[in-house]
């Protein structure tokens, strides 16, 4: 083992057993959420109708296994979507930006063209509606009618992509890295030597084909934009069924539209996210980006499209206030850190560390160590609240997301305390709250 790629000492998610359990459990959970919220049956309150769920499993999965697990049309559609976006990602002009410094001293270049790509996608969508002359696009109907095989297709696709990246991580680079060798840079946590764990967590830090960065692409394009299209498909379905769209479905769509395009449009901000700077790209991220995000984040919209549920005005106002407050905290905290790191906020109080990096102890970052996570949790809560109190099922997102951010905060704390040592301790003494001021 060389100095560039030390063997992973600490294995996240309880190591090999955890990686096996999660590889099986996460896809099963996505399927389970589908079983409780689909055209044939949806959960009301907590009274689960086992018979109805059993029938769906029998009719849609067991008796229809070939169409469910090897769906030719879904595979063609998904490959066209994924590789079509990849080609657009490579040819649509944008600006070039460097990522953070890697362990070999080099920095990768990224083509930032999210604005141009989003504009192209929305133009095509509006053009199609204009061309058809009605809000009845066959491609959206295809999405709606094939949610189950699409869940399976994106899951299978993630397995293949993670395997491709895992095998690729053993092939020496064509050019030389920053240290003058042909070694690929592996993720600190993905080089355990156990194939199952490394495949799951991601062995290589930044798998690439040419300058096409697979991790950043998956993080922002096929999954996030499929989530947007699924949401629109749910609106179309309800519009065709009821002749109008309920205010609850409209709200969750507007809120999530803002969130999705904020991510896609501000992709340079992603270059400093833990996923990009620290995590390897394996099954966990591939599945998370390609299957989990579009299929579970759109759960509220799917659930609302199945019924006629309108919120009273006071609830609309209250939920909007929660969403806007969350978005304000999330955006301004992330921007503040980003501007500060770019040297644009020189007068803010900070701790100068030995590594040359400064830790902010002022503004949002003086209130809590991860105040941006608090904003994100409020946003998640507002999406769930649009579904009223019809069932706890639609609150799955905020519960899962709070756990995810809690885990991230713990992992980040371990990373920062190792990286900054006594300076991190000094920071936590000055800013003791981790996510929510005066609560946690
Ligand atoms: P942060 O943006 O909080 O970044 C943490 C890093 O910032 C640390 O590792 C450290 O990096 C640096 N840092 C920590 N404290 C300070 C400080 N006081 N001053 C300056 N720099 C500091 O975390 P994430 O990358 O996890 O999240 C980014 C955003 O993405 C969040 O808003 C989060 O909610 C959101 N998110 C959304 C997800 C989704 O599925 N919707 C999933 C995950 C995240 P360094 O080593 O450079 O010092």
CSV table of C-alpha atoms and ligand atoms in Angstrom, one decimal:
chain,number,residue,atom,x,y,z
A,1,UNK,CA,0.0,0.0,0.0
A,2,UNK,CA,1.5,3.3,-1.0
A,3,UNK,CA,1.4,6.6,0.8
A,4,UNK,CA,-1.0,8.1,-1.7
A,5,UNK,CA,-3.6,5.5,-1.0
A,6,UNK,CA,-3.4,4.3,2.6
A,7,UNK,CA,-5.5,1.3,3.6
A,8,UNK,CA,-8.9,2.3,5.1
A,9,UNK,CA,-8.7,2.0,8.9
A,10,UNK,CA,-12.3,2.8,9.8
A,11,UNK,CA,-15.1,1.2,7.8
A,12,UNK,CA,-18.4,3.2,7.8
A,13,UNK,CA,-21.8,1.6,8.0
A,14,UNK,CA,-20.5,-1.2,10.3
A,15,UNK,CA,-18.2,-2.5,7.6
A,16,UNK,CA,-18.9,-5.6,5.5
A,17,UNK,CA,-22.1,-6.8,7.2
A,18,UNK,CA,-23.5,-3.3,7.0
A,19,UNK,CA,-22.7,-3.0,3.4
A,20,UNK,CA,-24.4,-6.3,2.6
A,21,UNK,CA,-27.5,-5.4,4.6
A,22,UNK,CA,-27.8,-2.0,3.0
A,23,UNK,CA,-27.2,-3.3,-0.5
A,24,UNK,CA,-30.3,-5.5,-0.1
A,25,UNK,CA,-32.4,-3.4,2.3
A,26,UNK,CA,-32.3,-0.1,0.4
A,27,UNK,CA,-33.8,-1.4,-2.9
A,28,UNK,CA,-36.4,-3.4,-0.9
A,29,UNK,CA,-37.3,-0.2,1.0
A,30,UNK,CA,-37.9,1.7,-2.3
A,31,UNK,CA,-40.1,-1.1,-3.5
A,32,UNK,CA,-42.0,-1.1,-0.2
A,33,UNK,CA,-42.7,2.6,-0.5
A,34,UNK,CA,-44.0,2.0,-4.0
A,35,UNK,CA,-46.3,-0.9,-2.7
A,36,UNK,CA,-47.8,1.5,-0.2
A,37,UNK,CA,-48.4,4.3,-2.7
A,38,UNK,CA,-49.5,3.3,-6.2
A,39,UNK,CA,-52.5,3.4,-8.5
A,40,UNK,CA,-54.0,0.2,-7.0
A,41,UNK,CA,-53.5,0.9,-3.3
A,42,UNK,CA,-52.3,3.7,-1.0
A,43,UNK,CA,-51.9,3.6,2.7
A,44,UNK,CA,-54.3,5.7,4.7
A,45,UNK,CA,-53.2,6.6,8.2
A,46,UNK,CA,-51.5,3.4,9.5
A,47,UNK,CA,-54.0,0.8,8.7
A,48,UNK,CA,-52.0,-1.4,6.3
A,49,UNK,CA,-54.2,-3.6,4.0
A,50,UNK,CA,-52.0,-6.7,3.8
A,51,UNK,CA,-54.3,-8.4,1.2
A,52,UNK,CA,-54.0,-5.4,-1.2
A,53,UNK,CA,-50.2,-5.3,-0.9
A,54,UNK,CA,-50.0,-9.1,-1.3
A,55,UNK,CA,-52.1,-8.8,-4.5
A,56,UNK,CA,-49.8,-6.1,-5.9
A,57,UNK,CA,-46.7,-8.2,-5.2
A,58,UNK,CA,-48.3,-11.2,-6.8
A,59,UNK,CA,-49.7,-9.4,-9.9
A,60,UNK,CA,-47.0,-6.9,-10.6
A,61,UNK,CA,-43.9,-8.6,-9.4
A,62,UNK,CA,-44.2,-12.4,-9.1
A,63,UNK,CA,-46.6,-13.2,-12.1
A,64,UNK,CA,-45.0,-10.4,-14.1
A,65,UNK,CA,-41.4,-11.0,-13.1
A,66,UNK,CA,-39.9,-10.8,-16.6
A,67,UNK,CA,-41.5,-7.4,-17.3
A,68,UNK,CA,-40.6,-6.2,-13.8
A,69,UNK,CA,-36.9,-7.3,-13.7
A,70,UNK,CA,-36.0,-7.2,-17.4
A,71,UNK,CA,-38.1,-4.5,-18.9
A,72,UNK,CA,-36.8,-3.9,-22.4
A,73,UNK,CA,-38.7,-0.6,-22.9
A,74,UNK,CA,-37.5,0.8,-19.6
A,75,UNK,CA,-33.9,-0.2,-20.3
A,76,UNK,CA,-34.0,1.5,-23.7
A,77,UNK,CA,-35.7,4.6,-22.2
A,78,UNK,CA,-33.3,4.7,-19.2
A,79,UNK,CA,-30.1,4.2,-21.3
A,80,UNK,CA,-31.3,6.9,-23.7
A,81,UNK,CA,-31.9,9.2,-20.8
A,82,UNK,CA,-28.6,8.5,-19.0
A,83,UNK,CA,-26.3,8.5,-22.0
A,84,UNK,CA,-28.3,11.3,-23.7
A,85,UNK,CA,-27.7,13.5,-20.7
A,86,UNK,CA,-24.1,12.4,-20.6
A,87,UNK,CA,-23.5,13.5,-24.2
A,88,UNK,CA,-25.3,16.8,-23.5
A,89,UNK,CA,-23.1,17.2,-20.4
A,90,UNK,CA,-20.0,16.8,-22.5
A,91,UNK,CA,-21.0,19.0,-25.4
A,92,UNK,CA,-23.1,21.8,-24.0
A,93,UNK,CA,-20.7,24.7,-23.4
A,94,UNK,CA,-20.2,26.1,-19.9
A,95,UNK,CA,-17.4,27.4,-17.8
A,96,UNK,CA,-14.5,25.3,-16.6
A,97,UNK,CA,-13.8,25.2,-12.8
A,98,UNK,CA,-11.3,23.4,-10.7
A,99,UNK,CA,-12.3,21.2,-7.8
A,100,UNK,CA,-10.6,21.0,-4.4
A,101,UNK,CA,-6.9,20.0,-4.1
A,102,UNK,CA,-6.5,16.2,-4.1
A,103,UNK,CA,-4.0,14.1,-2.1
A,104,UNK,CA,-1.5,14.1,-5.0
A,105,UNK,CA,-1.6,17.9,-5.1
A,106,UNK,CA,-3.6,18.1,-8.3
A,107,UNK,CA,-7.0,19.6,-8.9
A,108,UNK,CA,-9.6,18.2,-11.4
A,109,UNK,CA,-11.3,20.4,-14.0
A,110,UNK,CA,-15.1,20.3,-14.2
A,111,UNK,CA,-17.3,21.6,-17.0
A,112,UNK,CA,-20.0,23.6,-15.2
A,113,UNK,CA,-23.0,23.8,-17.6
A,114,UNK,CA,-26.1,23.1,-15.4
A,115,UNK,CA,-27.8,26.4,-16.4
A,116,UNK,CA,-27.4,25.7,-20.1
A,117,UNK,CA,-28.5,22.1,-19.7
A,118,UNK,CA,-31.6,22.9,-17.6
A,119,UNK,CA,-32.6,25.6,-20.1
A,120,UNK,CA,-32.3,23.0,-22.9
A,121,UNK,CA,-34.4,20.5,-21.0
A,122,UNK,CA,-37.1,22.9,-20.0
A,123,UNK,CA,-37.3,24.3,-23.6
A,124,UNK,CA,-37.7,20.7,-24.9
A,125,UNK,CA,-40.5,20.1,-22.4
A,126,UNK,CA,-42.4,23.3,-23.1
A,127,UNK,CA,-41.8,22.7,-26.9
A,128,UNK,CA,-43.4,19.2,-26.5
A,129,UNK,CA,-46.4,20.6,-24.7
A,130,UNK,CA,-46.9,23.3,-27.4
A,131,UNK,CA,-46.5,20.7,-30.1
A,132,UNK,CA,-48.9,18.2,-28.6
A,133,UNK,CA,-51.3,21.1,-27.9
A,134,UNK,CA,-52.3,19.7,-24.5
A,135,UNK,CA,-50.7,18.7,-21.2
A,136,UNK,CA,-50.8,15.0,-22.2
A,137,UNK,CA,-47.2,14.0,-23.1
A,138,UNK,CA,-46.8,10.3,-23.9
A,139,UNK,CA,-43.3,10.3,-22.3
A,140,UNK,CA,-44.7,11.5,-19.0
A,141,UNK,CA,-47.5,8.9,-19.2
A,142,UNK,CA,-44.8,6.3,-19.9
A,143,UNK,CA,-43.0,7.3,-16.6
A,144,UNK,CA,-46.2,7.2,-14.6
A,145,UNK,CA,-47.2,3.8,-16.0
A,146,UNK,CA,-43.8,2.2,-15.5
A,147,UNK,CA,-42.8,3.4,-12.0
A,148,UNK,CA,-42.2,-0.2,-10.7
A,149,UNK,CA,-40.0,-1.4,-13.7
A,150,UNK,CA,-38.2,1.9,-13.6
A,151,UNK,CA,-37.4,1.5,-10.0
A,152,UNK,CA,-35.9,-2.0,-10.8
A,153,UNK,CA,-34.1,-0.7,-13.9
A,154,UNK,CA,-32.4,2.2,-12.1
A,155,UNK,CA,-31.4,-0.3,-9.3
A,156,UNK,CA,-29.9,-2.7,-11.8
A,157,UNK,CA,-28.2,0.1,-13.7
A,158,UNK,CA,-26.6,1.2,-10.4
A,159,UNK,CA,-25.2,-2.3,-9.8
A,160,UNK,CA,-23.7,-2.3,-13.2
A,161,UNK,CA,-22.3,1.3,-12.9
A,162,UNK,CA,-20.8,0.5,-9.5
A,163,UNK,CA,-19.2,-2.6,-10.8
A,164,UNK,CA,-17.8,-0.7,-13.8
A,165,UNK,CA,-16.3,1.9,-11.4
A,166,UNK,CA,-14.9,-0.8,-9.0
A,167,UNK,CA,-13.2,-2.7,-11.8
A,168,UNK,CA,-11.9,0.6,-13.4
A,169,UNK,CA,-10.3,1.6,-10.1
A,170,UNK,CA,-7.7,-1.2,-10.6
A,171,UNK,CA,-6.7,-0.1,-14.0
A,172,UNK,CA,-3.7,2.3,-14.0
A,173,UNK,CA,-4.2,5.8,-15.3
A,174,UNK,CA,-3.3,6.6,-18.9
A,175,UNK,CA,-1.6,9.9,-18.0
A,176,UNK,CA,0.3,10.6,-14.8
A,177,UNK,CA,-1.2,11.9,-11.5
A,178,UNK,CA,0.2,14.8,-9.5
A,179,UNK,CA,2.9,12.6,-7.9
A,180,UNK,CA,4.1,11.5,-11.3
A,181,UNK,CA,2.8,7.9,-11.0
A,182,UNK,CA,-0.1,6.1,-12.8
A,183,UNK,CA,-2.0,5.4,-9.6
A,184,UNK,CA,-5.6,6.4,-9.3
A,185,UNK,CA,-6.6,8.3,-6.1
A,186,UNK,CA,-8.8,6.1,-4.0
A,187,UNK,CA,-11.3,7.2,-1.4
A,188,UNK,CA,-9.9,7.2,2.1
A,189,UNK,CA,-12.8,5.1,3.3
A,190,UNK,CA,-13.0,2.8,0.2
A,191,UNK,CA,-9.7,1.1,0.2
A,192,UNK,CA,-10.3,-1.7,2.8
A,193,UNK,CA,-9.3,-4.5,0.5
A,194,UNK,CA,-12.6,-6.2,1.0
A,195,UNK,CA,-14.3,-6.3,-2.5
A,196,UNK,CA,-17.9,-6.2,-1.1
A,197,UNK,CA,-17.2,-3.2,1.1
A,198,UNK,CA,-15.1,-1.3,-1.4
A,199,UNK,CA,-17.7,-2.0,-4.2
A,200,UNK,CA,-20.5,-0.7,-1.9
A,201,UNK,CA,-18.8,2.4,-0.5
A,202,UNK,CA,-16.8,3.3,-3.7
A,203,UNK,CA,-13.1,2.5,-4.2
A,204,UNK,CA,-12.0,5.3,-6.5
A,205,UNK,CA,-12.5,8.9,-5.4
A,206,UNK,CA,-13.3,10.4,-8.8
A,207,UNK,CA,-14.0,7.8,-11.5
A,208,UNK,CA,-13.8,9.5,-14.9
A,209,UNK,CA,-14.0,8.6,-18.6
A,210,UNK,CA,-11.9,11.3,-20.2
A,211,UNK,CA,-13.0,14.5,-18.6
A,212,UNK,CA,-16.6,13.2,-17.9
A,213,UNK,CA,-16.8,12.9,-14.2
A,214,UNK,CA,-19.2,10.1,-13.4
A,215,UNK,CA,-19.7,11.1,-9.7
A,216,UNK,CA,-20.6,14.8,-10.3
A,217,UNK,CA,-22.8,13.8,-13.3
A,218,UNK,CA,-24.7,11.2,-11.3
A,219,UNK,CA,-25.1,13.5,-8.4
A,220,UNK,CA,-26.7,16.3,-10.4
A,221,UNK,CA,-28.2,15.0,-13.7
A,222,UNK,CA,-30.0,11.7,-14.3
A,223,UNK,CA,-31.5,11.3,-10.8
A,224,UNK,CA,-32.3,14.9,-9.9
A,225,UNK,CA,-33.8,15.6,-13.3
A,226,UNK,CA,-35.7,12.3,-13.4
A,227,UNK,CA,-37.2,13.3,-10.0
A,228,UNK,CA,-38.4,16.6,-11.7
A,229,UNK,CA,-39.9,14.7,-14.6
A,230,UNK,CA,-41.6,12.2,-12.3
A,231,UNK,CA,-43.2,15.1,-10.4
A,232,UNK,CA,-44.4,16.6,-13.6
A,233,UNK,CA,-45.8,13.2,-14.7
A,234,UNK,CA,-47.8,13.1,-11.4
A,235,UNK,CA,-49.2,16.5,-12.1
A,236,UNK,CA,-50.2,15.5,-15.6
A,237,UNK,CA,-51.9,12.3,-14.3
A,238,UNK,CA,-53.9,14.3,-11.8
A,239,UNK,CA,-54.8,17.0,-14.3
A,240,UNK,CA,-56.1,14.4,-16.7
A,241,UNK,CA,-58.0,12.6,-14.0
A,242,UNK,CA,-59.6,15.6,-12.2
A,243,UNK,CA,-59.4,18.3,-14.8
A,244,UNK,CA,-57.4,20.5,-12.4
A,245,UNK,CA,-54.4,20.2,-10.1
A,246,UNK,CA,-54.8,20.3,-6.3
A,247,UNK,CA,-53.0,23.0,-4.4
A,248,UNK,CA,-51.1,20.5,-2.3
A,249,UNK,CA,-49.6,18.7,-5.4
A,250,UNK,CA,-48.9,22.1,-6.9
A,251,UNK,CA,-47.1,23.3,-3.8
A,252,UNK,CA,-44.9,20.2,-3.4
A,253,UNK,CA,-44.0,20.5,-7.1
A,254,UNK,CA,-43.1,24.2,-6.9
A,255,UNK,CA,-41.0,23.6,-3.7
A,256,UNK,CA,-39.2,20.7,-5.1
A,257,UNK,CA,-38.7,22.4,-8.5
A,258,UNK,CA,-36.9,25.2,-6.6
A,259,UNK,CA,-34.7,22.7,-4.7
A,260,UNK,CA,-33.9,20.6,-7.7
A,261,UNK,CA,-32.9,23.5,-10.0
A,262,UNK,CA,-31.1,25.3,-7.2
A,263,UNK,CA,-28.8,22.2,-7.0
A,264,UNK,CA,-28.4,21.8,-10.7
A,265,UNK,CA,-27.9,25.5,-11.3
A,266,UNK,CA,-25.3,25.9,-8.5
A,267,UNK,CA,-23.2,23.0,-9.3
A,268,UNK,CA,-20.0,24.8,-8.5
A,269,UNK,CA,-21.2,24.7,-4.9
A,270,UNK,CA,-21.2,20.9,-5.1
A,271,UNK,CA,-17.5,20.7,-5.8
A,272,UNK,CA,-16.9,21.3,-2.1
A,273,UNK,CA,-19.5,18.9,-0.9
A,274,UNK,CA,-18.4,15.8,1.2
A,275,UNK,CA,-19.7,13.5,-1.6
A,276,UNK,CA,-17.4,15.0,-4.1
A,277,UNK,CA,-14.3,15.8,-2.0
A,278,UNK,CA,-14.2,12.7,0.3
A,279,UNK,CA,-16.6,9.8,-0.6
A,280,UNK,CA,-15.8,7.2,-3.3
A,281,UNK,CA,-18.3,6.4,-6.0
A,282,UNK,CA,-19.7,2.9,-5.5
A,283,UNK,CA,-23.0,1.2,-5.2
A,284,UNK,CA,-24.2,3.5,-2.3
A,285,UNK,CA,-23.8,6.7,-4.2
A,286,UNK,CA,-24.8,5.2,-7.6
A,287,UNK,CA,-28.0,3.8,-6.1
A,288,UNK,CA,-28.6,6.9,-4.1
A,289,UNK,CA,-28.3,9.2,-7.0
A,290,UNK,CA,-30.0,7.2,-9.7
A,291,UNK,CA,-32.7,5.2,-7.9
A,292,UNK,CA,-33.2,6.5,-4.3
A,293,UNK,CA,-33.4,10.2,-5.1
A,294,UNK,CA,-35.9,10.2,-7.9
A,295,UNK,CA,-38.0,7.3,-6.6
A,296,UNK,CA,-38.3,8.2,-2.9
A,297,UNK,CA,-38.0,12.0,-3.0
A,298,UNK,CA,-41.0,12.1,-5.3
A,299,UNK,CA,-43.1,10.0,-2.9
A,300,UNK,CA,-45.1,13.0,-1.6
A,301,UNK,CA,-46.0,14.0,-5.2
A,302,UNK,CA,-46.9,10.4,-6.1
A,303,UNK,CA,-49.1,10.1,-3.0
A,304,UNK,CA,-50.9,13.4,-3.6
A,305,UNK,CA,-51.5,12.6,-7.3
A,306,UNK,CA,-53.6,9.6,-6.2
A,307,UNK,CA,-56.2,11.7,-4.4
A,308,UNK,CA,-58.0,15.0,-4.4
A,309,UNK,CA,-56.5,16.7,-1.4
A,310,UNK,CA,-56.6,20.5,-1.1
A,311,UNK,CA,-55.0,22.4,1.8
A,312,UNK,CA,-56.8,25.3,3.6
A,313,UNK,CA,-55.3,28.7,3.1
A,314,UNK,CA,-53.8,28.9,6.6
A,315,UNK,CA,-51.9,25.7,6.0
A,316,UNK,CA,-50.7,26.9,2.6
A,317,UNK,CA,-49.3,30.0,4.3
A,318,UNK,CA,-47.8,28.1,7.2
A,319,UNK,CA,-46.1,25.5,5.0
A,320,UNK,CA,-44.8,28.2,2.6
A,321,UNK,CA,-43.3,30.1,5.6
A,322,UNK,CA,-41.5,26.9,6.7
A,323,UNK,CA,-40.2,26.2,3.3
A,324,UNK,CA,-39.0,29.8,2.7
A,325,UNK,CA,-37.3,30.0,6.1
A,326,UNK,CA,-35.6,26.7,5.5
A,327,UNK,CA,-34.5,27.7,2.1
A,328,UNK,CA,-33.2,31.0,3.3
A,329,UNK,CA,-31.1,29.4,6.1
A,330,UNK,CA,-29.9,26.6,3.7
A,331,UNK,CA,-28.9,29.0,0.9
A,332,UNK,CA,-27.4,31.9,2.9
A,333,UNK,CA,-25.4,29.6,5.2
A,334,UNK,CA,-24.0,27.6,2.2
A,335,UNK,CA,-23.3,30.8,0.3
A,336,UNK,CA,-21.7,32.5,3.3
A,337,UNK,CA,-19.2,29.6,3.7
A,338,UNK,CA,-18.5,29.5,0.0
A,339,UNK,CA,-17.9,33.3,-0.3
A,340,UNK,CA,-15.8,33.3,2.8
A,341,UNK,CA,-13.6,30.5,1.4
A,342,UNK,CA,-13.3,32.4,-1.8
A,343,UNK,CA,-12.0,35.4,0.3
A,344,UNK,CA,-15.0,37.5,-0.5
A,345,UNK,CA,-15.9,38.1,3.2
A,346,UNK,CA,-12.6,39.2,4.8
A,347,UNK,CA,-14.1,40.9,7.8
A,348,UNK,CA,-15.9,37.9,9.3
A,349,UNK,CA,-14.5,36.4,12.5
A,350,UNK,CA,-12.7,33.1,12.0
A,351,UNK,CA,-10.0,30.7,13.4
A,352,UNK,CA,-6.9,30.5,11.4
A,353,UNK,CA,-5.7,26.8,11.2
A,354,UNK,CA,-2.2,25.4,10.6
A,355,UNK,CA,-3.3,23.9,7.3
A,356,UNK,CA,-3.9,27.5,6.0
A,357,UNK,CA,-7.7,27.0,6.0
A,358,UNK,CA,-9.9,29.3,8.1
A,359,UNK,CA,-12.9,28.2,10.1
A,360,UNK,CA,-15.8,30.7,10.3
A,361,UNK,CA,-17.1,31.4,13.8
A,362,UNK,CA,-19.3,34.3,12.7
A,363,UNK,CA,-22.7,34.8,10.9
A,364,UNK,CA,-24.6,31.5,10.4
A,365,UNK,CA,-21.5,29.5,11.2
A,366,UNK,CA,-21.4,31.1,14.6
A,367,UNK,CA,-24.9,29.7,15.4
A,368,UNK,CA,-24.3,26.0,14.8
A,369,UNK,CA,-21.6,23.8,13.2
A,370,UNK,CA,-24.0,22.6,10.5
A,371,UNK,CA,-26.7,25.3,10.5
A,372,UNK,CA,-27.2,24.5,6.7
A,373,UNK,CA,-28.5,21.1,7.7
A,374,UNK,CA,-31.1,22.7,9.9
A,375,UNK,CA,-32.3,24.7,6.8
A,376,UNK,CA,-32.4,21.5,4.8
A,377,UNK,CA,-34.5,19.7,7.5
A,378,UNK,CA,-37.0,22.5,7.5
A,379,UNK,CA,-37.3,22.3,3.7
A,380,UNK,CA,-37.9,18.5,4.0
A,381,UNK,CA,-40.5,19.1,6.6
A,382,UNK,CA,-42.4,21.5,4.4
A,383,UNK,CA,-42.6,19.0,1.6
A,384,UNK,CA,-44.0,16.4,3.9
A,385,UNK,CA,-46.5,18.8,5.4
A,386,UNK,CA,-48.1,19.4,2.0
A,387,UNK,CA,-49.6,15.9,2.3
A,388,UNK,CA,-51.4,16.9,5.5
A,389,UNK,CA,-51.9,14.2,8.1
A,390,UNK,CA,-53.4,11.6,5.8
A,391,UNK,CA,-50.6,9.1,6.6
A,392,UNK,CA,-47.2,9.0,8.3
A,393,UNK,CA,-45.9,7.3,5.2
A,394,UNK,CA,-45.3,10.6,3.4
A,395,UNK,CA,-43.2,11.8,6.4
A,396,UNK,CA,-40.7,9.1,5.6
A,397,UNK,CA,-38.6,11.7,3.7
A,398,UNK,CA,-38.0,14.1,6.6
A,399,UNK,CA,-37.3,11.2,9.0
A,400,UNK,CA,-34.8,9.6,6.7
A,401,UNK,CA,-33.2,12.9,5.8
A,402,UNK,CA,-32.8,13.9,9.4
A,403,UNK,CA,-31.0,10.6,10.1
A,404,UNK,CA,-28.8,11.1,7.0
A,405,UNK,CA,-27.8,14.6,8.0
A,406,UNK,CA,-27.1,13.4,11.6
A,407,UNK,CA,-24.8,10.7,10.3
A,408,UNK,CA,-23.2,13.2,7.9
A,409,UNK,CA,-22.6,15.6,10.8
A,410,UNK,CA,-20.9,12.8,12.8
A,411,UNK,CA,-18.7,11.8,9.9
A,412,UNK,CA,-17.8,15.4,9.2
A,413,UNK,CA,-17.0,16.0,12.8
A,414,UNK,CA,-14.7,13.0,12.9
A,415,UNK,CA,-13.0,14.3,9.6
A,416,UNK,CA,-12.6,17.9,10.8
A,417,UNK,CA,-11.4,17.0,14.2
A,418,UNK,CA,-8.7,14.8,12.6
A,419,UNK,CA,-7.8,17.4,10.0
A,420,UNK,CA,-7.8,20.5,12.3
A,421,UNK,CA,-7.0,19.0,15.7
A,422,UNK,CA,-6.8,21.7,18.4
A,423,UNK,CA,-8.3,24.3,16.1
A,424,UNK,CA,-11.5,22.2,15.7
A,425,UNK,CA,-11.7,21.8,19.4
A,426,UNK,CA,-11.4,25.6,19.7
A,427,UNK,CA,-14.2,26.0,17.1
A,428,UNK,CA,-16.5,23.6,18.9
A,429,UNK,CA,-15.9,25.4,22.2
A,430,UNK,CA,-16.9,28.7,20.5
A,431,UNK,CA,-19.8,27.1,18.6
A,432,UNK,CA,-21.1,24.2,20.7
A,433,UNK,CA,-24.4,23.5,18.8
A,434,UNK,CA,-24.1,21.0,16.1
A,435,UNK,CA,-27.2,21.5,13.9
A,436,UNK,CA,-30.1,23.3,15.7
A,437,UNK,CA,-29.0,26.2,18.0
A,438,UNK,CA,-29.9,25.6,21.7
A,439,UNK,CA,-31.4,22.2,20.9
A,440,UNK,CA,-28.7,19.9,19.5
B,1,LIG,P1,-21.1,21.3,4.6
B,1,LIG,O1,-21.4,22.2,3.5
B,1,LIG,O2,-21.5,21.7,6.0
B,1,LIG,O3,-19.5,21.1,4.6
B,1,LIG,C1,-18.8,20.6,5.6
B,1,LIG,C2,-17.3,21.0,5.3
B,1,LIG,O4,-17.2,22.5,5.4
B,1,LIG,C3,-16.4,20.5,6.4
B,1,LIG,O5,-15.9,19.2,6.1
B,1,LIG,C4,-15.2,21.5,6.3
B,1,LIG,O6,-14.5,21.3,5.1
B,1,LIG,C5,-16.0,22.8,6.1
B,1,LIG,N1,-16.3,23.5,7.3
B,1,LIG,C6,-16.9,23.0,8.4
B,1,LIG,N2,-17.1,24.0,9.3
B,1,LIG,C7,-16.7,25.1,8.8
B,1,LIG,C8,-16.6,26.5,9.2
B,1,LIG,N3,-17.0,26.9,10.4
B,1,LIG,N4,-16.0,27.4,8.4
B,1,LIG,C9,-15.6,27.1,7.2
B,1,LIG,N5,-15.6,25.8,6.7
B,1,LIG,C10,-16.2,24.8,7.5
B,1,LIG,O7,-21.6,19.8,4.4
B,1,LIG,P2,-22.1,19.0,3.2
B,1,LIG,O8,-21.1,19.0,2.1
B,1,LIG,O9,-22.5,17.7,3.8
B,1,LIG,O10,-23.5,19.7,2.7
B,1,LIG,C11,-23.7,20.7,1.8
B,1,LIG,C12,-25.2,21.0,1.6
B,1,LIG,O11,-25.8,19.9,0.9
B,1,LIG,C13,-25.9,21.1,3.0
B,1,LIG,O12,-26.7,22.2,3.0
B,1,LIG,C14,-26.7,19.8,3.1
B,1,LIG,O13,-27.9,20.0,3.8
B,1,LIG,C15,-26.9,19.5,1.6
B,1,LIG,N6,-27.2,18.1,1.4
B,1,LIG,C16,-28.3,17.6,0.7
B,1,LIG,C17,-28.5,16.3,0.5
B,1,LIG,C18,-29.8,15.9,-0.3
B,1,LIG,O14,-29.9,14.7,-0.5
B,1,LIG,N7,-30.7,16.8,-0.6
B,1,LIG,C19,-27.5,15.3,0.9
B,1,LIG,C20,-26.4,15.8,1.6
B,1,LIG,C21,-26.2,17.2,1.8
B,1,LIG,P3,-12.9,21.6,5.0
B,1,LIG,O15,-12.2,20.3,5.1
B,1,LIG,O16,-12.8,22.2,3.6
B,1,LIG,O17,-12.5,22.6,6.0
